[in-house]
XYZ file of C-alpha atoms in Angstrom:
534
model
C -5.347 10.932 -39.617
C -5.718 7.165 -39.941
C -2.000 6.755 -39.341
C -2.533 7.968 -35.769
C -5.090 5.281 -34.969
C -3.932 2.083 -33.224
C -3.741 -1.049 -35.334
C -6.886 -3.165 -34.969
C -7.611 -6.874 -34.646
C -10.878 -8.782 -34.440
C -12.251 -9.887 -31.065
C -12.460 -13.488 -32.224
C -8.723 -13.741 -32.884
C -7.572 -11.400 -30.124
C -6.452 -14.071 -27.689
C -4.142 -15.577 -30.293
C -3.094 -12.592 -32.354
C -2.722 -9.771 -29.836
C 0.536 -10.263 -28.001
C 2.756 -8.116 -25.834
C 5.757 -6.343 -27.336
C 8.926 -6.697 -25.268
C 10.570 -3.674 -26.899
C 7.706 -1.404 -25.824
C 7.822 -2.613 -22.214
C 11.593 -2.220 -22.256
C 11.420 1.341 -23.565
C 8.796 2.350 -20.961
C 10.897 0.852 -18.190
C 14.091 2.466 -19.463
C 12.506 5.922 -19.453
C 10.573 5.660 -16.181
C 13.655 4.447 -14.279
C 16.081 6.932 -15.797
C 18.140 9.268 -13.597
C 16.359 12.175 -15.290
C 13.252 11.385 -13.212
C 15.251 11.445 -9.959
C 13.367 8.591 -8.330
C 9.826 9.866 -9.077
C 9.170 11.126 -5.554
C 5.622 12.279 -4.813
C 5.295 15.984 -5.581
C 8.695 16.182 -7.280
C 9.379 17.226 -10.868
C 10.553 13.726 -11.784
C 7.186 12.211 -10.951
C 5.416 14.952 -12.889
C 7.483 13.965 -15.940
C 6.533 10.312 -15.404
C 2.848 11.232 -15.126
C 2.984 13.273 -18.337
C 4.670 10.363 -20.131
C 1.950 7.943 -18.966
C -0.806 10.342 -20.028
C 0.794 10.766 -23.460
C 0.886 6.997 -23.919
C -2.794 6.689 -22.968
C -3.606 9.382 -25.522
C -1.505 7.585 -28.160
C -3.633 4.453 -27.642
C -6.826 6.405 -28.191
C -8.041 5.991 -24.618
C -10.587 8.419 -23.193
C -9.323 10.831 -20.486
C -10.624 9.866 -17.035
C -9.037 12.527 -14.874
C -10.407 15.930 -13.916
C -11.867 18.417 -16.415
C -11.600 16.085 -19.414
C -7.871 15.479 -18.877
C -5.886 12.376 -17.988
C -4.754 13.900 -14.682
C -6.521 13.722 -11.343
C -4.620 16.252 -9.302
C -4.219 15.325 -5.602
C -3.256 17.894 -2.974
C -1.106 16.704 -0.108
C 0.138 18.103 3.182
C 3.789 17.250 3.730
C 4.664 17.482 7.409
C 8.124 17.597 8.977
C 9.010 17.211 12.647
C 11.284 19.748 14.294
C 13.702 17.251 15.812
C 14.927 19.696 18.456
C 11.395 20.381 19.739
C 10.541 16.907 20.998
C 10.221 16.518 24.758
C 8.522 13.683 26.679
C 8.176 13.457 30.451
C 6.623 10.671 32.554
C 5.377 11.509 36.035
C 4.710 8.827 38.638
C 4.081 9.475 42.341
C 5.404 13.004 41.913
C 8.671 11.867 40.326
C 9.445 13.062 36.797
C 11.425 10.996 34.284
C 12.385 12.549 30.970
C 12.841 10.019 28.161
C 15.581 10.533 25.591
C 14.576 11.181 21.987
C 15.199 9.290 19.727
C 17.223 6.754 21.729
C 14.273 5.629 23.860
C 11.241 6.681 21.832
C 10.282 8.111 18.451
C 7.379 10.273 17.389
C 6.092 11.828 14.193
C 4.967 15.239 13.039
C 1.374 16.368 13.524
C -0.553 16.851 10.262
C -3.237 18.961 11.968
C -1.364 21.267 14.355
C 1.950 23.121 14.246
C 2.350 23.086 18.034
C 1.334 19.895 19.819
C 0.924 19.248 23.532
C -0.427 15.907 24.736
C -0.866 15.648 28.491
C -2.820 13.130 30.552
C -2.930 9.922 32.555
C -1.780 6.683 30.907
C -3.909 3.536 30.620
C -2.624 0.224 29.256
C -5.128 -1.276 26.773
C -3.395 -4.508 25.727
C -3.189 -4.554 21.938
C -5.803 -1.799 21.690
C -7.894 -4.024 19.411
C -11.641 -4.511 19.165
C -12.570 -7.450 16.933
C -16.122 -8.705 17.548
C -15.688 -11.370 14.860
C -12.851 -12.863 16.915
C -14.506 -12.270 20.296
C -11.805 -9.796 21.312
C -12.252 -6.430 23.078
C -9.243 -4.847 24.767
C -11.283 -1.856 25.964
C -13.813 -3.890 27.922
C -14.131 -2.500 31.458
C -11.648 0.359 30.870
C -12.291 4.094 31.127
C -9.916 6.014 28.840
C -11.929 9.208 28.435
C -9.494 12.150 28.319
C -6.519 9.809 28.824
C -3.565 8.560 26.765
C -3.744 4.870 25.889
C -0.725 2.568 25.754
C -1.013 -0.338 23.289
C 1.181 -3.243 22.295
C 2.351 -3.238 18.680
C 0.864 -5.821 16.353
C -1.803 -8.390 17.116
C -2.275 -11.739 18.897
C -0.516 -14.640 17.152
C -3.780 -16.572 16.994
C -5.462 -13.962 14.764
C -5.847 -14.944 11.083
C -3.107 -13.252 9.074
C -5.067 -10.946 6.738
C -7.946 -10.186 9.109
C -5.367 -9.690 11.847
C -3.467 -7.197 9.698
C -6.670 -5.157 9.484
C -7.498 -5.333 13.189
C -3.883 -4.724 14.230
C -3.311 -1.748 11.948
C -2.384 1.599 13.463
C -5.396 3.179 11.794
C -7.816 0.776 13.490
C -6.123 1.241 16.871
C -6.367 5.015 16.530
C -10.021 4.735 15.562
C -10.878 2.672 18.633
C -8.878 4.984 20.897
C -10.720 8.010 19.517
C -14.145 6.382 19.819
C -13.420 5.689 23.497
C -12.437 9.287 24.186
C -8.641 8.941 24.374
C -6.465 11.968 23.567
C -3.245 10.179 22.654
C -1.789 6.794 21.705
C 1.544 5.321 22.781
C 2.672 2.101 21.056
C 5.225 -0.156 22.665
C 7.592 -2.647 21.093
C 7.123 -6.402 21.485
C 9.555 -9.286 20.881
C 7.616 -10.322 17.762
C 7.508 -6.812 16.348
C 11.179 -6.301 17.142
C 12.071 -9.256 14.911
C 10.094 -7.798 12.012
C 10.974 -4.123 12.435
C 13.833 -3.612 14.902
C 13.652 -0.333 16.785
C 17.137 0.563 15.587
C 15.974 0.343 11.961
C 13.139 2.765 12.604
C 15.690 5.464 13.360
C 16.562 5.512 9.647
C 13.224 7.219 8.988
C 13.459 9.983 11.587
C 13.683 12.747 9.005
C 11.136 11.313 6.583
C 8.090 13.579 6.284
C 4.546 12.519 7.087
C 2.276 12.944 4.053
C -1.533 13.045 3.928
C -3.892 13.929 1.111
C -6.182 16.830 1.897
C -9.809 17.284 0.910
C -11.348 20.321 -0.800
C -11.606 22.034 2.600
C -7.910 21.465 3.323
C -8.535 18.779 5.948
C -5.912 15.986 5.948
C -7.424 12.538 5.428
C -6.721 9.535 7.610
C -5.923 11.576 10.711
C -7.493 11.652 14.151
C -7.205 15.251 15.421
C -8.447 14.218 18.877
C -5.266 12.114 19.247
C -3.076 15.179 19.340
C 0.190 13.264 19.103
C 1.689 9.926 20.057
C 4.922 7.995 20.290
C 6.522 4.596 19.815
C 8.437 3.317 22.856
C 11.509 1.120 22.648
C 11.794 -1.804 25.035
C 13.975 0.349 27.294
C 11.322 3.076 27.533
C 8.544 0.513 28.021
C 10.445 -1.052 30.927
C 10.594 2.370 32.594
C 6.889 2.916 32.013
C 5.790 -0.461 33.385
C 8.210 -0.582 36.341
C 6.171 -1.073 39.520
C 2.901 -1.514 37.609
C 0.479 -4.341 38.421
C 2.216 -6.235 35.599
C 5.716 -5.306 34.512
C 6.996 -5.578 30.947
C 8.630 -8.968 31.493
C 5.338 -10.423 32.730
C 3.447 -8.939 29.792
C 5.981 -10.342 27.324
C 5.620 -13.762 29.003
C 1.876 -13.619 28.343
C 2.536 -12.792 24.691
C 4.809 -15.812 24.415
C 1.821 -17.980 25.413
C -0.356 -16.050 22.944
C -2.393 -14.628 25.794
C -3.850 -11.136 25.452
C -2.853 -9.035 28.481
C -5.714 -7.276 30.220
C -5.603 -3.502 30.459
C -5.036 -1.500 33.611
C -4.309 1.995 34.883
C -0.561 2.722 34.873
C -0.840 5.422 37.579
C 1.520 7.500 35.465
C 0.971 10.686 33.480
C 2.665 11.853 30.298
C 3.537 15.202 28.782
C 4.628 15.167 25.139
C 5.523 18.342 23.269
C 6.582 18.788 19.652
C 6.608 21.272 16.795
C 5.739 20.506 13.168
C 6.073 22.371 9.887
C 3.531 22.038 7.082
C 4.059 22.286 3.330
C 1.495 21.906 0.578
C 2.453 19.739 -2.399
C 0.504 18.192 -5.240
C 0.877 15.118 -7.428
C -1.357 13.475 -10.034
C -3.038 10.166 -10.510
C -3.263 9.439 -14.254
C -6.478 7.798 -15.469
C -7.864 6.641 -18.823
C -10.755 4.548 -20.107
C -11.204 2.085 -22.937
C -14.951 2.233 -23.387
C -16.817 -1.065 -23.526
C -19.087 -2.207 -26.348
C -22.189 -3.409 -24.502
C -24.865 -0.684 -24.166
C -25.422 -1.569 -20.500
C -22.208 -3.231 -19.313
C -20.014 -0.434 -20.683
C -21.135 1.499 -17.615
C -19.228 -0.999 -15.456
C -15.433 -0.840 -15.150
C -12.611 -3.316 -14.682
C -9.863 -1.287 -13.002
C -6.134 -1.817 -13.504
C -3.861 0.014 -11.058
C -0.106 0.467 -10.699
C 1.812 3.062 -8.711
C 4.040 5.382 -10.701
C 5.873 6.990 -7.778
C 9.001 5.883 -5.939
C 11.099 7.292 -3.068
C 13.336 9.890 -4.730
C 16.840 10.566 -3.427
C 18.614 8.325 -0.937
C 20.389 9.731 2.095
C 23.736 8.082 1.448
C 27.399 9.012 1.222
C 27.699 6.989 -1.977
C 27.886 8.697 -5.348
C 24.625 7.178 -6.623
C 21.833 8.775 -4.604
C 18.911 8.214 -6.976
C 16.383 5.515 -6.082
C 15.359 4.793 -9.676
C 12.616 2.306 -8.759
C 12.979 0.162 -11.873
C 11.404 -2.949 -10.350
C 9.393 -0.862 -7.868
C 7.350 0.062 -9.774
C 8.464 1.006 -13.275
C 7.876 -2.657 -14.145
C 4.241 -2.602 -13.017
C 3.607 0.759 -14.697
C 5.232 -0.407 -17.945
C 3.110 -3.563 -17.980
C -0.009 -1.469 -17.281
C 0.831 0.684 -20.331
C 1.441 -2.349 -22.525
C -1.811 -3.919 -21.331
C -3.627 -0.715 -22.281
C -2.022 -0.810 -25.748
C -3.072 -4.424 -26.246
C -6.686 -3.571 -25.419
C -6.577 -0.607 -27.795
C -5.908 -2.999 -30.713
C -9.315 -4.647 -30.403
C -11.752 -3.821 -33.192
C -14.648 -5.036 -31.092
C -14.180 -3.751 -27.589
C -14.966 -5.955 -24.551
C -18.438 -5.583 -23.076
C -17.352 -3.764 -19.936
C -15.116 -0.704 -19.957
C -11.495 -0.924 -18.831
C -10.188 1.763 -16.477
C -6.428 2.281 -16.191
C -5.107 4.305 -13.232
C -1.441 5.018 -12.519
C -1.561 6.178 -8.911
C 0.802 8.417 -7.006
C 2.040 8.339 -3.389
C 1.934 4.571 -2.866
C 5.268 4.847 -1.084
C 3.746 7.410 1.306
C 1.074 4.987 2.513
C -1.151 4.058 -0.468
C -2.328 7.663 -0.578
C -2.947 8.168 -4.300
C -5.067 5.034 -4.565
C -6.889 5.930 -1.348
C -7.738 9.322 -2.818
C -8.940 7.811 -6.089
C -10.943 5.101 -4.310
C -12.717 7.764 -2.249
C -12.958 10.248 -5.125
C -13.354 8.087 -8.242
C -13.784 9.726 -11.633
C -16.444 7.149 -12.513
C -19.423 6.214 -10.308
C -18.061 4.330 -7.303
C -20.488 1.429 -7.614
C -19.594 0.965 -11.275
C -16.079 -0.412 -10.540
C -16.552 -4.183 -10.518
C -12.995 -5.408 -9.875
C -9.420 -4.232 -9.430
C -6.231 -5.878 -10.687
C -3.193 -4.266 -9.073
C 0.370 -4.445 -10.436
C 3.083 -3.661 -7.917
C 6.740 -4.669 -8.183
C 6.536 -7.740 -10.434
C 9.984 -9.359 -10.333
C 10.844 -9.732 -14.019
C 14.254 -11.406 -13.849
C 13.211 -14.972 -14.786
C 10.594 -16.602 -16.949
C 7.869 -17.738 -14.572
C 5.531 -20.692 -14.914
C 2.754 -19.553 -12.580
C 1.166 -16.425 -11.132
C 0.140 -15.439 -7.624
C -2.951 -13.304 -7.026
C -2.894 -12.127 -3.421
C -6.456 -11.940 -2.119
C -7.978 -14.123 -4.849
C -9.484 -16.524 -2.318
C -11.773 -13.769 -0.982
C -13.876 -13.486 -4.142
C -14.769 -15.171 -7.418
C -11.732 -13.427 -8.900
C -9.843 -16.613 -8.064
C -11.773 -18.519 -10.719
C -11.483 -15.661 -13.235
C -7.723 -15.274 -12.769
C -7.126 -19.036 -12.995
C -9.201 -19.229 -16.169
C -7.292 -16.352 -17.777
C -3.866 -17.659 -16.746
C -4.662 -21.060 -18.209
C -5.128 -19.459 -21.652
C -1.386 -18.829 -21.873
C -0.273 -21.975 -20.124
C 0.103 -20.594 -16.598
C -1.361 -21.863 -13.348
C -2.590 -19.863 -10.387
C -0.616 -20.720 -7.255
C -1.658 -20.025 -3.650
C -0.094 -17.261 -1.557
C 3.363 -18.544 -0.530
C 3.642 -16.023 2.328
C 0.251 -15.923 4.103
C 1.912 -14.687 7.307
C 2.936 -11.458 5.524
C -0.677 -10.440 4.763
C 0.335 -8.915 1.421
C -3.345 -8.588 0.517
C -3.469 -5.556 2.825
C -0.209 -3.951 1.712
C -0.546 -2.433 -1.741
C -2.847 -0.099 -3.671
C -5.571 -2.666 -4.296
C -6.404 -2.529 -0.578
C -7.637 1.045 -0.994
C -10.281 -0.332 -3.355
C -11.019 -3.307 -1.111
C -11.883 -0.821 1.651
C -14.469 0.646 -0.705
C -16.026 -2.787 -1.198
C -14.432 -3.612 -4.575
C -13.139 -7.187 -5.070
C -9.431 -7.006 -5.900
C -6.270 -8.992 -6.471
C -2.602 -8.057 -6.259
C -1.023 -9.951 -9.156
C 2.664 -10.932 -9.338
C 4.714 -13.544 -11.224
C 4.846 -16.841 -9.356
C 7.895 -18.534 -7.908
C 7.845 -21.475 -10.315
C 10.464 -20.943 -12.990
C 10.047 -22.165 -16.564
C 13.778 -22.934 -16.448
C 14.575 -25.774 -14.004
C 18.038 -24.263 -13.544
C 16.544 -21.084 -12.035
C 14.931 -20.842 -8.602
C 12.162 -18.241 -8.697
C 12.099 -17.881 -4.921
C 15.822 -17.215 -4.925
C 15.389 -14.542 -7.618
C 12.700 -12.811 -5.554
C 14.704 -12.898 -2.330
C 17.815 -11.679 -4.133
C 15.979 -8.545 -5.275
C 14.512 -7.875 -1.837
C 17.855 -8.347 -0.080
C 20.000 -6.531 -2.640
C 18.030 -3.850 -4.478
C 14.681 -3.135 -2.791
C 14.373 0.597 -2.011
C 18.002 1.165 -2.952
C 19.710 3.077 -5.780
C 20.701 -0.297 -7.252
C 17.062 -0.877 -8.288
C 17.824 0.532 -11.732
C 17.735 -0.455 -15.384
C 21.079 -2.272 -15.161
C 19.394 -5.276 -13.522
C 19.136 -8.452 -15.608
C 15.545 -8.199 -16.775
C 13.975 -11.126 -18.574
C 11.886 -9.633 -21.376
C 10.077 -12.914 -22.051
C 8.820 -12.676 -18.458
C 7.738 -9.083 -19.097
C 5.661 -9.988 -22.143
C 4.178 -13.013 -20.399
C 3.139 -10.873 -17.421
C 1.508 -8.302 -19.715
C -0.345 -11.043 -21.572
C -1.722 -12.693 -18.448
C -2.912 -9.275 -17.238
C -4.585 -8.654 -20.582
C -6.408 -11.997 -20.440
C -7.514 -11.403 -16.843
C -9.036 -8.068 -17.827
C -10.669 -9.573 -20.896
C -12.169 -12.368 -18.795
C -13.545 -9.940 -16.203
C -14.890 -7.589 -18.865
C -16.634 -10.343 -20.840
C -18.102 -12.559 -18.104
C -21.895 -12.279 -17.637
C -21.879 -11.259 -13.965
C -19.793 -8.647 -12.204
C -17.159 -9.921 -9.797
C -18.403 -10.615 -6.281
C -17.103 -11.394 -2.811
C -17.454 -14.904 -1.484
C -20.405 -15.365 0.842
C -19.387 -14.719 4.433
C -15.982 -13.282 3.498
C -14.636 -10.939 6.165
C -13.543 -8.187 3.766
C -16.670 -8.390 1.659
C -18.952 -8.306 4.689
C -17.094 -5.417 6.330
C -16.443 -3.158 3.343
C -19.158 -3.827 0.748
C -21.793 -1.157 0.583
C-alpha cells in the first residue's frame, strides 16, 4: 500500500526541494488537448473524460474528495437554449406607421431561457447607458418612468468611469437588474462607436447559432436571468438610426455627446415595439471537479485557499477546413495542467500547511463563467471559510518569463502575498499592463469576488528571461493566431521551463496564503470589497 502514497518532503525544505516536473505538466497538457476530447465542450463526452482524468489525478495525490456525496464531482445542471432563427420578428410603430426591422442584418436577439414562446410589446424609453452608480454620482433612470415599458440603452459605459468598476456598472447583468427594478419589461441595447471598435456588429453575426446556457437550481430555475424582461435585442447602427429618427435627439447627436464623454439624458421615444421569437430548451449536465488537501492547524484547517482553473473549451468549430476541433491547449489545458501539478507538489509535504488547500477545476467558463458561478454560490465547504482565490486561465507558456501579473491584486492584501511568493523564485510582480481591458472582471475568479472573496487572476508576465524574445509579442501572436481556433493545439511551441516556473510560483503563492497568520482581506474602502463582502 505504501507504494501508492505520494513521496514526502519536510516542510522546512519544501521551498527548495519540492519543484515542478515538466514531464508531468506536458503529459497532462498532451492528454487534455487531444482530439479524443473533441474540444471539451460543456456537457459533451469529451469534457466528461477530462473531468474524470482530473478527478483520478486528485485521487492519485491522496487529496480528499470535495464534490457531492463524497466524490470529486460536483454535478451542475444546465439549460441549453437555442433560438429558432425563422421565428424572429421585430416591428417598430411610430405615429401609426409600422417598420419591420430585418433580422439579423439590422438587429440580433437571443433565445429565452425561461419561455419557449416570447412576446415583448410596449412603448420604448431611452435611458442613456442604463446605469445607476451612486459611487460615481450617476443615475440614468432619474426622472424617468419605465414601468411596463421597454428600455433602450447604449452599450458600454462612460469613458470617464474607472476601468474595473466601470466594467461592473456597464455589464449587461447590471443593466438588466436596474431595468427590472424600475419595472421595465424588455431591454434593447444599441451600438456605439466605441463598442463598434471593440466588437463590430458584423463579428457578432458569427455567434447567431450559438446556444444560450444557464445553470439551473434544484427547482429547475435558470440562474442569472430576469424573467420580467421577456426578451431583448441588440440594434446595429442602422437600426438605431431608424429608431431615433425624429426623436428629441437623433443618433448623430447622441454619438456627438458620447465623443465629449457626456452622458445623454433619457427621454420617451414615442415609439412602440413588438418582438416575437421561439426558443427550444435542452437539459445538459457537466461537472466541476473539487479536491482538498487538509491543513495541519487545528483551527486554520477550517479555512481554505482556493485554486481554480476552467477545464472546458468550445468544442467543434463551424469551419469548412478539415480540422474542426478546438483543442484548447493554451485555453485552458495549460491552466488545468498547472493546477494539477500544483496539487501534486502540495501532496509531497510531510507537514501540511496550516490552512487547507481547495482545488476546483470548473466547467462552463466559456459559456459565461457558469461553473465557477455555480460553485461560488453552492460551495462544498462553508462559504465564509474560503479566504482567497488564485485563478489560472490561459497562461501563455511559449517563453520563459521573468515576472508575473496578478490581475486584481491591488484590491486586497493579496498583492503583498503574491509579490512575496514570486520573489522566492526570483520573479517580480508587475502591474496590469492592460487596465483598460478590465481583465479582473473577465475570468472565473470574478465569480468568487462577487461572493466577497479576495482573488487574483495570475498569468506569466510580459518580461522575458531571454532578451531576444519579446513576451508581449508572444502573447499577441497567440491571441491573433490561435485564440479560440483549432490551431490552439499541442503542436504549439511550448516552453516547458516556463510551465514549471508557473507551477512553482503558484505553489509558493498558495503556501504563503496558507501559512500567513491572518486570512486575506480587501483593502479598506475598496469598491469590490465594500460591495461584495458579506
